[in-house]
CSV table of C-alpha atoms and ligand atoms in Angstrom, one decimal:
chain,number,residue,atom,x,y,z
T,1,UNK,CA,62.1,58.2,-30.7
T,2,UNK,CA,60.1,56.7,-27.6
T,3,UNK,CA,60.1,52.8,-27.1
T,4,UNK,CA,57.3,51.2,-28.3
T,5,UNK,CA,54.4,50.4,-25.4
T,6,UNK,CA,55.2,47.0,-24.1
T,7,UNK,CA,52.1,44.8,-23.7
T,8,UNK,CA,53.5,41.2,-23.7
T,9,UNK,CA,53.8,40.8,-19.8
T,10,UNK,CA,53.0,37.1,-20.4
T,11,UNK,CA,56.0,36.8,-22.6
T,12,UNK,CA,58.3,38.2,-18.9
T,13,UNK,CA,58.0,41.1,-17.2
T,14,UNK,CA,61.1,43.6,-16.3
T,15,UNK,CA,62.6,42.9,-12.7
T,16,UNK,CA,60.6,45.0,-9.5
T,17,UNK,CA,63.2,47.7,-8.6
T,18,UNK,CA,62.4,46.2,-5.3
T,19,UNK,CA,63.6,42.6,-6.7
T,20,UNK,CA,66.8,44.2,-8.4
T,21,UNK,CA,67.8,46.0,-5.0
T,22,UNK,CA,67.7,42.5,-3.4
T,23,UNK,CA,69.6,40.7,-5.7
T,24,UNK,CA,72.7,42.5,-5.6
T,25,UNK,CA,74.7,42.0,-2.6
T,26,UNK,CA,74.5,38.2,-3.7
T,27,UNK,CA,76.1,39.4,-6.7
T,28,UNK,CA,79.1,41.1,-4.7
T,29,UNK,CA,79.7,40.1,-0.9
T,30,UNK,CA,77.1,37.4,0.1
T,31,UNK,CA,78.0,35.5,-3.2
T,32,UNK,CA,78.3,32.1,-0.6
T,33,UNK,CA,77.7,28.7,-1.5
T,34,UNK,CA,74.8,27.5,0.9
T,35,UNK,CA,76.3,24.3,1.2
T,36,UNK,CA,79.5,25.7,2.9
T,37,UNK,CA,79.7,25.7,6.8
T,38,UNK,CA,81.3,29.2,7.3
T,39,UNK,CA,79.5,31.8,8.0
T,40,UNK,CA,79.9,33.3,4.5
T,41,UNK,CA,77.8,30.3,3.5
T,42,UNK,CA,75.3,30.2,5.8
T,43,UNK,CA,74.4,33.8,5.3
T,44,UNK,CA,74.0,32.5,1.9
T,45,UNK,CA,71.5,29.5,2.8
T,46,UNK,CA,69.5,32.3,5.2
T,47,UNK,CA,68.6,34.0,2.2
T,48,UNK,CA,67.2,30.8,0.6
T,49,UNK,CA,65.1,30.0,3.6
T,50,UNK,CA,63.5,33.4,3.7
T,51,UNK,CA,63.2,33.2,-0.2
T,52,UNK,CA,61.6,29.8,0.4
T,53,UNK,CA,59.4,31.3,2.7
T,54,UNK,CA,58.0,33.9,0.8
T,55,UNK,CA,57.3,31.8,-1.9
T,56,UNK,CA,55.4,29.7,0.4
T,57,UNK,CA,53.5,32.2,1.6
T,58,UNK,CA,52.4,33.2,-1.5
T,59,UNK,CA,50.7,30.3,-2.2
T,60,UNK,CA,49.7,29.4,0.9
T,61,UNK,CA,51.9,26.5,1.2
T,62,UNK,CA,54.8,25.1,4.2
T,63,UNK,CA,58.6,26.3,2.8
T,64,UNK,CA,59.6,22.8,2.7
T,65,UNK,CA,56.9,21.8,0.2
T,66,UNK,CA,58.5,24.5,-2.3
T,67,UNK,CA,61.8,23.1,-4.8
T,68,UNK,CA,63.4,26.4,-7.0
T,69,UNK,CA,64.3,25.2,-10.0
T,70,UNK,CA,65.8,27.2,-12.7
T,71,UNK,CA,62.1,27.7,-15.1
T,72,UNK,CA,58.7,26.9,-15.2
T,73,UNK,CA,59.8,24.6,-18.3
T,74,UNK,CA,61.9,22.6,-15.6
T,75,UNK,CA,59.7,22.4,-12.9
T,76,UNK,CA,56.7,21.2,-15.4
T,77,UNK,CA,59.1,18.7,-16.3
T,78,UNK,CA,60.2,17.2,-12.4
T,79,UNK,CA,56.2,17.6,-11.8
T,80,UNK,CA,55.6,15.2,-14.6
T,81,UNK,CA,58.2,13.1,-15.1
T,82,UNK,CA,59.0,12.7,-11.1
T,83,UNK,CA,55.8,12.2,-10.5
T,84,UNK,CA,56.3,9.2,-12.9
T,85,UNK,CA,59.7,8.0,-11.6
T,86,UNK,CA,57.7,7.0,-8.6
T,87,UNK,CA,54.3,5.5,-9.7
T,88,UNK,CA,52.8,2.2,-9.3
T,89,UNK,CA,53.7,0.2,-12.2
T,90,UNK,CA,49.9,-0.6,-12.5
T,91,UNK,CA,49.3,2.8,-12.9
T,92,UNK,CA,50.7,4.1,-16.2
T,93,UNK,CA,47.5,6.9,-17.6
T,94,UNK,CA,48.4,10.1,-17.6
T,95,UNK,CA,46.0,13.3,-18.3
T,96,UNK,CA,46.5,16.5,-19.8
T,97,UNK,CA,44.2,19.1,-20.9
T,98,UNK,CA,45.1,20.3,-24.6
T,99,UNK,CA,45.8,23.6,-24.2
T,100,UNK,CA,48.6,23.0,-22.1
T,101,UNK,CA,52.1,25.2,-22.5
T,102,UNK,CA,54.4,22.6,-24.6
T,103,UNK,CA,56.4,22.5,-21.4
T,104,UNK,CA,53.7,20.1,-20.2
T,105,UNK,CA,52.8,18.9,-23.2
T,106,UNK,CA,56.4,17.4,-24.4
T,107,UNK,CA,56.8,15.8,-21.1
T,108,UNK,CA,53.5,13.9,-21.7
T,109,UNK,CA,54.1,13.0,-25.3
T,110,UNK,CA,57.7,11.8,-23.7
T,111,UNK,CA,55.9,9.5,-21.7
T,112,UNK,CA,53.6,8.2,-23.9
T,113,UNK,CA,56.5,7.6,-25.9
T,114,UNK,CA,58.0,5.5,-23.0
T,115,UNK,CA,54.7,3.3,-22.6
T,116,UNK,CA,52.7,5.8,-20.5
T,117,UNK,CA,48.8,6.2,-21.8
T,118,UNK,CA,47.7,9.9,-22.2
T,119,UNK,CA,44.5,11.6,-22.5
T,120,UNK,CA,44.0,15.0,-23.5
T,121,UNK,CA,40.9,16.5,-22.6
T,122,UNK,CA,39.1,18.8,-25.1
T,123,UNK,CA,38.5,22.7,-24.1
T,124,UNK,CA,35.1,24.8,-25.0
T,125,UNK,CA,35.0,27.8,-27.0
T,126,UNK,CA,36.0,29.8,-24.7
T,127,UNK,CA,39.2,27.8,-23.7
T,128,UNK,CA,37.9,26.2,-20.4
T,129,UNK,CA,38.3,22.3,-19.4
T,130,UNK,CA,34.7,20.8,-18.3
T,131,UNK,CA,35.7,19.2,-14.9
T,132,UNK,CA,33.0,16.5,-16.3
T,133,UNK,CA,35.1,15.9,-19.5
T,134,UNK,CA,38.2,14.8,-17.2
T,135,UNK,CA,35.7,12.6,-15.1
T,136,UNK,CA,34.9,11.3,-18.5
T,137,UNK,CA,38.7,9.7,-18.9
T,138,UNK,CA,40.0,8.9,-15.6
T,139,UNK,CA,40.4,5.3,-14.8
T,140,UNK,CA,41.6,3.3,-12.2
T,141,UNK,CA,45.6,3.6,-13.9
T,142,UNK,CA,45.1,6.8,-13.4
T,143,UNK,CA,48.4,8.4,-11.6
T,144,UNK,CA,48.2,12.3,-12.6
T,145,UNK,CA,46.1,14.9,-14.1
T,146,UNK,CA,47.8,18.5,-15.2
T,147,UNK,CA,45.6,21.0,-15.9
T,148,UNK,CA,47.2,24.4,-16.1
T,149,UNK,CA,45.7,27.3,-14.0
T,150,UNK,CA,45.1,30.0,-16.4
T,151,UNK,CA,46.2,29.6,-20.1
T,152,UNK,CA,49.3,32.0,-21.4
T,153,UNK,CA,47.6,33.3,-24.7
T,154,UNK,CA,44.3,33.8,-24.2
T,155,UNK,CA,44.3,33.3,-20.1
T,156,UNK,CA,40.9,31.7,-19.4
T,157,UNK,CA,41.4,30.2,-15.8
T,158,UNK,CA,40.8,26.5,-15.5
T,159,UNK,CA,38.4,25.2,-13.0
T,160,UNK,CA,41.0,23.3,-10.6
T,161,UNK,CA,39.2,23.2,-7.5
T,162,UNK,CA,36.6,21.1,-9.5
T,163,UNK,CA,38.6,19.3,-11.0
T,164,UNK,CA,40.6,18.3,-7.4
T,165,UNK,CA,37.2,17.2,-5.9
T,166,UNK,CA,37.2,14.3,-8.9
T,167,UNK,CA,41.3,13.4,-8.4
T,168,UNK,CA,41.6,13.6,-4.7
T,169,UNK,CA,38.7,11.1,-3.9
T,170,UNK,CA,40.6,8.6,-6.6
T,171,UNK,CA,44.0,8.8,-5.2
T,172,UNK,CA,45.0,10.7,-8.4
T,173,UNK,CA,47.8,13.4,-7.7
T,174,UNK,CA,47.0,16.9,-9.4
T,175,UNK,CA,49.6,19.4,-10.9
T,176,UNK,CA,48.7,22.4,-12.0
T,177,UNK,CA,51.0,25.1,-14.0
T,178,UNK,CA,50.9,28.4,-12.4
T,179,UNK,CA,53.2,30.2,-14.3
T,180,UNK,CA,51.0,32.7,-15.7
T,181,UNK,CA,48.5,33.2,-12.7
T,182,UNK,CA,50.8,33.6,-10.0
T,183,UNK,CA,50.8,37.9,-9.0
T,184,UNK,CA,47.9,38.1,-11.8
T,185,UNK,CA,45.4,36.2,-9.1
T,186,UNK,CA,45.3,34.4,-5.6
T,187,UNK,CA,47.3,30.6,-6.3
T,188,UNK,CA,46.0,28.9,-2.9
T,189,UNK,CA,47.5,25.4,-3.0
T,190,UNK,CA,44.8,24.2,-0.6
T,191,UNK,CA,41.9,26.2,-1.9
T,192,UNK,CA,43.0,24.3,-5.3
T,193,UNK,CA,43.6,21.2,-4.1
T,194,UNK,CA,46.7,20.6,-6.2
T,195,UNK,CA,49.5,18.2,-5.2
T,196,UNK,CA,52.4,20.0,-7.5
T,197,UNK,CA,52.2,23.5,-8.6
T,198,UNK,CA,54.2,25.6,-10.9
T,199,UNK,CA,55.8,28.7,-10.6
T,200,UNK,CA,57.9,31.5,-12.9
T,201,UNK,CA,60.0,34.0,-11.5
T,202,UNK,CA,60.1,35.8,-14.7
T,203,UNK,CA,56.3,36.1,-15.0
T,204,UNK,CA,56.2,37.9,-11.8
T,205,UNK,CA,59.0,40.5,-11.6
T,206,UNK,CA,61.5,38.5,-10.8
T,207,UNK,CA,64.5,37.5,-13.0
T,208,UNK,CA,64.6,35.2,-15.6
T,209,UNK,CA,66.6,31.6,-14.7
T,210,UNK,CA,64.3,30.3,-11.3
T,211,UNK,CA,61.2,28.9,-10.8
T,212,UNK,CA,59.8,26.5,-8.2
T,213,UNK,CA,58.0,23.3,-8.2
T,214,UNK,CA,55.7,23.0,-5.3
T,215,UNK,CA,55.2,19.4,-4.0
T,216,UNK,CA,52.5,18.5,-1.5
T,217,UNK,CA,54.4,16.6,1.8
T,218,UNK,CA,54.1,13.2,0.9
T,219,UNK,CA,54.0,13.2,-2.8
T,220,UNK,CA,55.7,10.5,-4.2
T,221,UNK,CA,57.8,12.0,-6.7
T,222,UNK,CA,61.4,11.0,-7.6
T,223,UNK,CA,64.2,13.2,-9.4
T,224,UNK,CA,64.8,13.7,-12.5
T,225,UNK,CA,68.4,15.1,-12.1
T,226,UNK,CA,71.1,13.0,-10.0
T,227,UNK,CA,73.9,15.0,-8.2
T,228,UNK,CA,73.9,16.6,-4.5
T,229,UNK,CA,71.3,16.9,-2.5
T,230,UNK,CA,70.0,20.2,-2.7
T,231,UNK,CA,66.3,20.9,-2.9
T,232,UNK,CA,65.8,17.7,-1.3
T,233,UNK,CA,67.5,15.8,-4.1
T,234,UNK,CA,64.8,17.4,-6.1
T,235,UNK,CA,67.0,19.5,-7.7
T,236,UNK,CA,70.7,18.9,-7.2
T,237,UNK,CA,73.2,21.8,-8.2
T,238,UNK,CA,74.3,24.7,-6.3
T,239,UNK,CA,71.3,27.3,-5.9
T,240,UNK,CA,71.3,30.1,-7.8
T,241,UNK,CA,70.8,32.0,-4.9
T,242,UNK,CA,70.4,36.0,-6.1
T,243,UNK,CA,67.9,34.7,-8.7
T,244,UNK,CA,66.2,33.0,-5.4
T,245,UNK,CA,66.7,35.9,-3.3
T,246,UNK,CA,64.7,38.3,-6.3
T,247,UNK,CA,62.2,35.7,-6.6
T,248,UNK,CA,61.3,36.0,-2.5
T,249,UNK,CA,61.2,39.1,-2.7
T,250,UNK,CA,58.9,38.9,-5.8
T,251,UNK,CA,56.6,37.1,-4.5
T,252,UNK,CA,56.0,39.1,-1.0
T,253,UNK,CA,55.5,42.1,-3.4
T,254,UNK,CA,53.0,40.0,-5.6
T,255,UNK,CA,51.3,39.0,-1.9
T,256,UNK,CA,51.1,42.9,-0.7
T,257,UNK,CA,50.4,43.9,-3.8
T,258,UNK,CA,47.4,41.4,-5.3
T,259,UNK,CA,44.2,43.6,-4.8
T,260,UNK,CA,45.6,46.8,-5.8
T,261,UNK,CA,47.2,45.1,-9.2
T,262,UNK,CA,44.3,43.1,-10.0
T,263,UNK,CA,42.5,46.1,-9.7
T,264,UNK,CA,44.7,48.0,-11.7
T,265,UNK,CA,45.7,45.6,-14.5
T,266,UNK,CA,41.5,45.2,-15.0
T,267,UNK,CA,41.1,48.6,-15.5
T,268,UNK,CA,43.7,48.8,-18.2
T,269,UNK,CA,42.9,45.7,-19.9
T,270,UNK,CA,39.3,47.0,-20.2
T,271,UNK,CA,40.2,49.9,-21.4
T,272,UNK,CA,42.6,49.0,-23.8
T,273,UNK,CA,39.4,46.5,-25.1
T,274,UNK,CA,36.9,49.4,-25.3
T,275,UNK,CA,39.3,52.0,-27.1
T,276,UNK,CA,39.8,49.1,-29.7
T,277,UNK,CA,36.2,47.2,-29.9
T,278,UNK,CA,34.9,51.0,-30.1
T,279,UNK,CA,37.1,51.9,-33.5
T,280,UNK,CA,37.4,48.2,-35.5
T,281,UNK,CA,33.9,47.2,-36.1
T,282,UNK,CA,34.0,43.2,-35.9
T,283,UNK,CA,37.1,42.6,-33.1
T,284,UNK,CA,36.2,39.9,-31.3
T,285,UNK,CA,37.6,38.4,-28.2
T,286,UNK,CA,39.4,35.1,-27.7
T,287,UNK,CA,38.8,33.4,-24.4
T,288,UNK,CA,36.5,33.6,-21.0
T,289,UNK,CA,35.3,37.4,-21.0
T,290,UNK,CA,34.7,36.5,-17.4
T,291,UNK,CA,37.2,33.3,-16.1
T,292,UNK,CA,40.2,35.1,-17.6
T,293,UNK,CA,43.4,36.5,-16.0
T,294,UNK,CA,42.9,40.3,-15.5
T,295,UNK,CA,45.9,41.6,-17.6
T,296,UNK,CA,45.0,39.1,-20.7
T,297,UNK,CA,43.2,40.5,-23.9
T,298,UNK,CA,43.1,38.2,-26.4
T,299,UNK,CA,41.7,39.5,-29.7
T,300,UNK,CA,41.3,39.1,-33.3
T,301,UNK,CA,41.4,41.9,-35.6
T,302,UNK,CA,39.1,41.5,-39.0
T,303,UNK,CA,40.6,41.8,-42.3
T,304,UNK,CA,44.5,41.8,-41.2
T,305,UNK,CA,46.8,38.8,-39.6
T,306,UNK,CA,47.7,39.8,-36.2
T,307,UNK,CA,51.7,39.1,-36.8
T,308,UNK,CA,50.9,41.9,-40.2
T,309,UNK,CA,49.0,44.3,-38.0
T,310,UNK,CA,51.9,44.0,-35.0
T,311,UNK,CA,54.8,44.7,-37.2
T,312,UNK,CA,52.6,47.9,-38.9
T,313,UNK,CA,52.7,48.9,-34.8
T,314,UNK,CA,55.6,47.5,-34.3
T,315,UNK,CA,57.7,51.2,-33.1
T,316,UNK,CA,54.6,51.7,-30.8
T,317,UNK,CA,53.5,48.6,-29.6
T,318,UNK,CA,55.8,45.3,-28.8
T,319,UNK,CA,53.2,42.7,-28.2
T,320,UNK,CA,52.8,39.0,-29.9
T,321,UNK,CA,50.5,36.6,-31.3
T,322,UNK,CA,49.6,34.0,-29.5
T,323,UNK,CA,52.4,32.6,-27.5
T,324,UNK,CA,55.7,34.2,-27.1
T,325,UNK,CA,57.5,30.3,-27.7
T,326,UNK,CA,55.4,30.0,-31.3
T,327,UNK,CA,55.8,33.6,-32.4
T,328,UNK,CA,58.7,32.5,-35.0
T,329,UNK,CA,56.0,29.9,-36.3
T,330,UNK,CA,52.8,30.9,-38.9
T,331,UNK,CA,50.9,27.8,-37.9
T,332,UNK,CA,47.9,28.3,-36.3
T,333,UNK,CA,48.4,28.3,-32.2
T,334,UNK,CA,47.0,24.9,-30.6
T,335,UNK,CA,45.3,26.7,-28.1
T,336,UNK,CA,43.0,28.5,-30.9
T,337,UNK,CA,42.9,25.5,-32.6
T,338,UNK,CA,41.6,23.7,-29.4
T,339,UNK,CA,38.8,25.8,-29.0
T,340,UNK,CA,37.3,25.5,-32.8
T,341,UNK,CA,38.6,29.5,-33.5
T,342,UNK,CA,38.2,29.2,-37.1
T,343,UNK,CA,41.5,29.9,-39.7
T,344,UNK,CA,40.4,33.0,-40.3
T,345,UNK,CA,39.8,34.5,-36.7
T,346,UNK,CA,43.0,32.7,-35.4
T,347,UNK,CA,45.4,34.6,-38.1
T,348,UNK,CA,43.9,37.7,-37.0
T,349,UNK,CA,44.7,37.2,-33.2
T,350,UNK,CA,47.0,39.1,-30.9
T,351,UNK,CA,47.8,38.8,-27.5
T,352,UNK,CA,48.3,41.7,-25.6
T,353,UNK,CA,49.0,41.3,-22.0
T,354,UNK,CA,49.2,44.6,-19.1
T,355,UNK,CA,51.5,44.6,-16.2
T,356,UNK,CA,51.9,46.5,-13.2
T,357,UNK,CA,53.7,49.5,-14.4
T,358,UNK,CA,51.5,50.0,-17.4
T,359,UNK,CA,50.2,53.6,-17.8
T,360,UNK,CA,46.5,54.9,-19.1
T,361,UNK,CA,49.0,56.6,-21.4
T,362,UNK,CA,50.6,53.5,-22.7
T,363,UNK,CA,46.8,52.2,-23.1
T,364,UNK,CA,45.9,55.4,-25.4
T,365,UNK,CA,49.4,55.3,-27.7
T,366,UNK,CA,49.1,51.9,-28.2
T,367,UNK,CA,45.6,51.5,-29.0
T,368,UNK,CA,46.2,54.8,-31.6
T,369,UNK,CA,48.9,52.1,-32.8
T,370,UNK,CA,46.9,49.8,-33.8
T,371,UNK,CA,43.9,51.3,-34.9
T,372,UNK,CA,46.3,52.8,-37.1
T,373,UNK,CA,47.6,49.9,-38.0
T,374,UNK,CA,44.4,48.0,-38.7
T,375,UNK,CA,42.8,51.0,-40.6
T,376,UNK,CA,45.7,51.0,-43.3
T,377,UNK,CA,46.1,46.9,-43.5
T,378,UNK,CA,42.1,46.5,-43.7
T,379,UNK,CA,42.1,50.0,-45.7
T,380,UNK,CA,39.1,51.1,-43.8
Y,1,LIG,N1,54.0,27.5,-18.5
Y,1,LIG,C1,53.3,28.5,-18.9
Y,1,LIG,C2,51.8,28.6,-18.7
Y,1,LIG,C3,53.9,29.6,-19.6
Y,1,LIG,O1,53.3,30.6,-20.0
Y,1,LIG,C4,55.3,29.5,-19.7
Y,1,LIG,C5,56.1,30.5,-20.5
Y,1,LIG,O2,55.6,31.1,-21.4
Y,1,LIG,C6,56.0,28.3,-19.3
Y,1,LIG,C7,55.3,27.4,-18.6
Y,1,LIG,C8,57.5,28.2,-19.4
Y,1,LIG,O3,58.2,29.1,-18.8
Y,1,LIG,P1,59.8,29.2,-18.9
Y,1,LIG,O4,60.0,29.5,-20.4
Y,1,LIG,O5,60.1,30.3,-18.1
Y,1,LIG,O6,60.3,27.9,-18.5
């Protein structure tokens, strides 16, 4: 029996060949400890200066401004709660946008736990934060605003340029969460203005266990770990360098290959979306039809509940509602919920999410999957 068609590349992706090659010989002979002085050691911390690099390059930013860190969850957490450690103790308001990842939102419930104010900002219909509405709540307390770069289930891409051009002028730091956007579309620190900025290796063909925190030179931002002083003190522990090394690497692949995949996950996504929209009369999509990551089709089925209609398809499609960290859950996702999708047209949602090795003929199986599916749930 052939595997079911994976579409659930915002869950993780599998590791770049390219990545996998890399990693090894820090498995085996260059296993060093950068911290050492011998040679075996330094050949160790080489690799995490070029790895540092390429990150940096990717998104446009100096290789000292970037801290690995061992998830997106982690470095969401140093962006927030760092950024904390260090303000102003007149300046204690805190804003999110509510449809962050709960890796942003727990740290902000945290600190509003531990005195902090917090606004969340509402999202339109389509998913997207009005840079007006966070003008609307900023105040003079103001010490950071986290609004994520494209949203994870149904990827409409926030407007964080704008909403840099309200912070910046306030002497308001700016993180945004990158995890899903980075290799999906350009992540330009300085064409977004952004003073932190987070990444996943596992989003973007690297392995799972790093990401990285990007912190503007200058940011005051204190650790949220205590130990050595690796990563600036950012991040204290020995690195995990093949994890570091496959996430360089990674990212110059995401780099050389950005035009070609947008290209290419577009094409799929669209297609996927017509052979579907063409068979279930009434599928409607979830989201920005047009601000939305290019692999990211975010529907609801009629009739059916998407986590029914998935385990129908289940041998030829493995894809999830909403997000992959909720899937065990029934609930309604907050991010649907956010954007007034009625009961209704939330339980009938699935996320399915393209990647680069996708195939047109993984697009045609797993759309006759769920057409399938639907036809005998909705017994049309
Ligand atoms: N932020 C976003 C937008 C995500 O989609 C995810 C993972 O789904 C995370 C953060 C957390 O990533 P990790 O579980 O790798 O820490």
């Amino acid at each position: 029996m052939s595997r079911p068609v994976y579409l659930d590349y915002n869950a993780t992706t599998p590791v770049a060949p390219e990545v996998a090659a890399a990693i090894r010989p820090f498995l085996h002979e260059d296993f060093g400890n950068p911290s050492s002085s011998h040679p075996i050691g330094q050949q160790a911390r080489a690799a995490v200066l070029q790895s540092r690099q390429q990150v940096a390059t990717l998104i446009n930013a100096a290789p000292d401004e970037i801290v690995f860190t061992g998830c997106a969850t982690e470095a969401n957490n140093l962006a927030l709660l760092g950024v904390a450690a260090k303000a102003p103790a007149g300046r204690r308001h805190l804003v999110v946008s509510a449809v962050e990842h709960p890796a942003v939102m727990q740290p902000a419930l945290h600190l509003q736990r531990h005195g902090w104010q917090l606004s969340i900002v509402p999202v339109d219909a389509r998913g997207r934060v009005a840079p007006s509405a966070v003008a609307a709540v900023l105040r003079p307390d103001t010490a950071l605003v986290s609004v994520m770069h494209a949203n994870n289930e149904v990827g409409t891409i926030q407007p964080v340029g704008e909403i840099a051009a309200l912070t910046r002028p306030r002497g308001i730091l700016l993180h945004t969460d990158a995890a899903q956007s980075a290799g999906k579309i350009g992540v330009d620190v300085e064409a977004l203005g952004v003073d932190l900025l987070t990444l996943a290796g596992h989003k973007c063909y690297a392995t799972k266990g790093v990401g990285a925190l990007y912190v503007r030179s200058g940011t005051p931002i204190g650790g949220i770990m205590f130990g050595a002083d690796q990563e600036h003190g950012l991040r204290p522990g020995t690195e995990n360098v093949p994890a570091i090394v496959g996430f360089g690497v990674a990212a110059r692949l995401a780099r050389e290959r950005l035009p070609e995949a947008t290209a290419h996950l577009r094409r799929l996504r669209d297609g996927l979306h017509t052979l579907l929209a063409g068979a279930i009369p009434g599928l409607v999509l979830n989201g920005d039809p047009d601000a939305r990551l290019p692999n990211t089709l975010h529907i609801s089925f009629p009739g059916v509940t998407g986590r029914m209609l998935l385990q129908d398809a289940s041998a030829v499609v493995a894809a999830s509602v909403g997000s992959a960290c909720h899937s065990e859950h029934d609930a309604v996702s907050g991010v649907l919920a956010a954007m007034g999708v009625d009961p209704a047209r939330a339980a009938g949602a699935v996320r399915l999410s393209v990647g680069w090795t996708t195939t047109d003929d993984d697009i045609a199986r797993a759309a006759a999957g769920l057409i399938a599916g639907w036809r005998q749930l909705a017994r049309q």
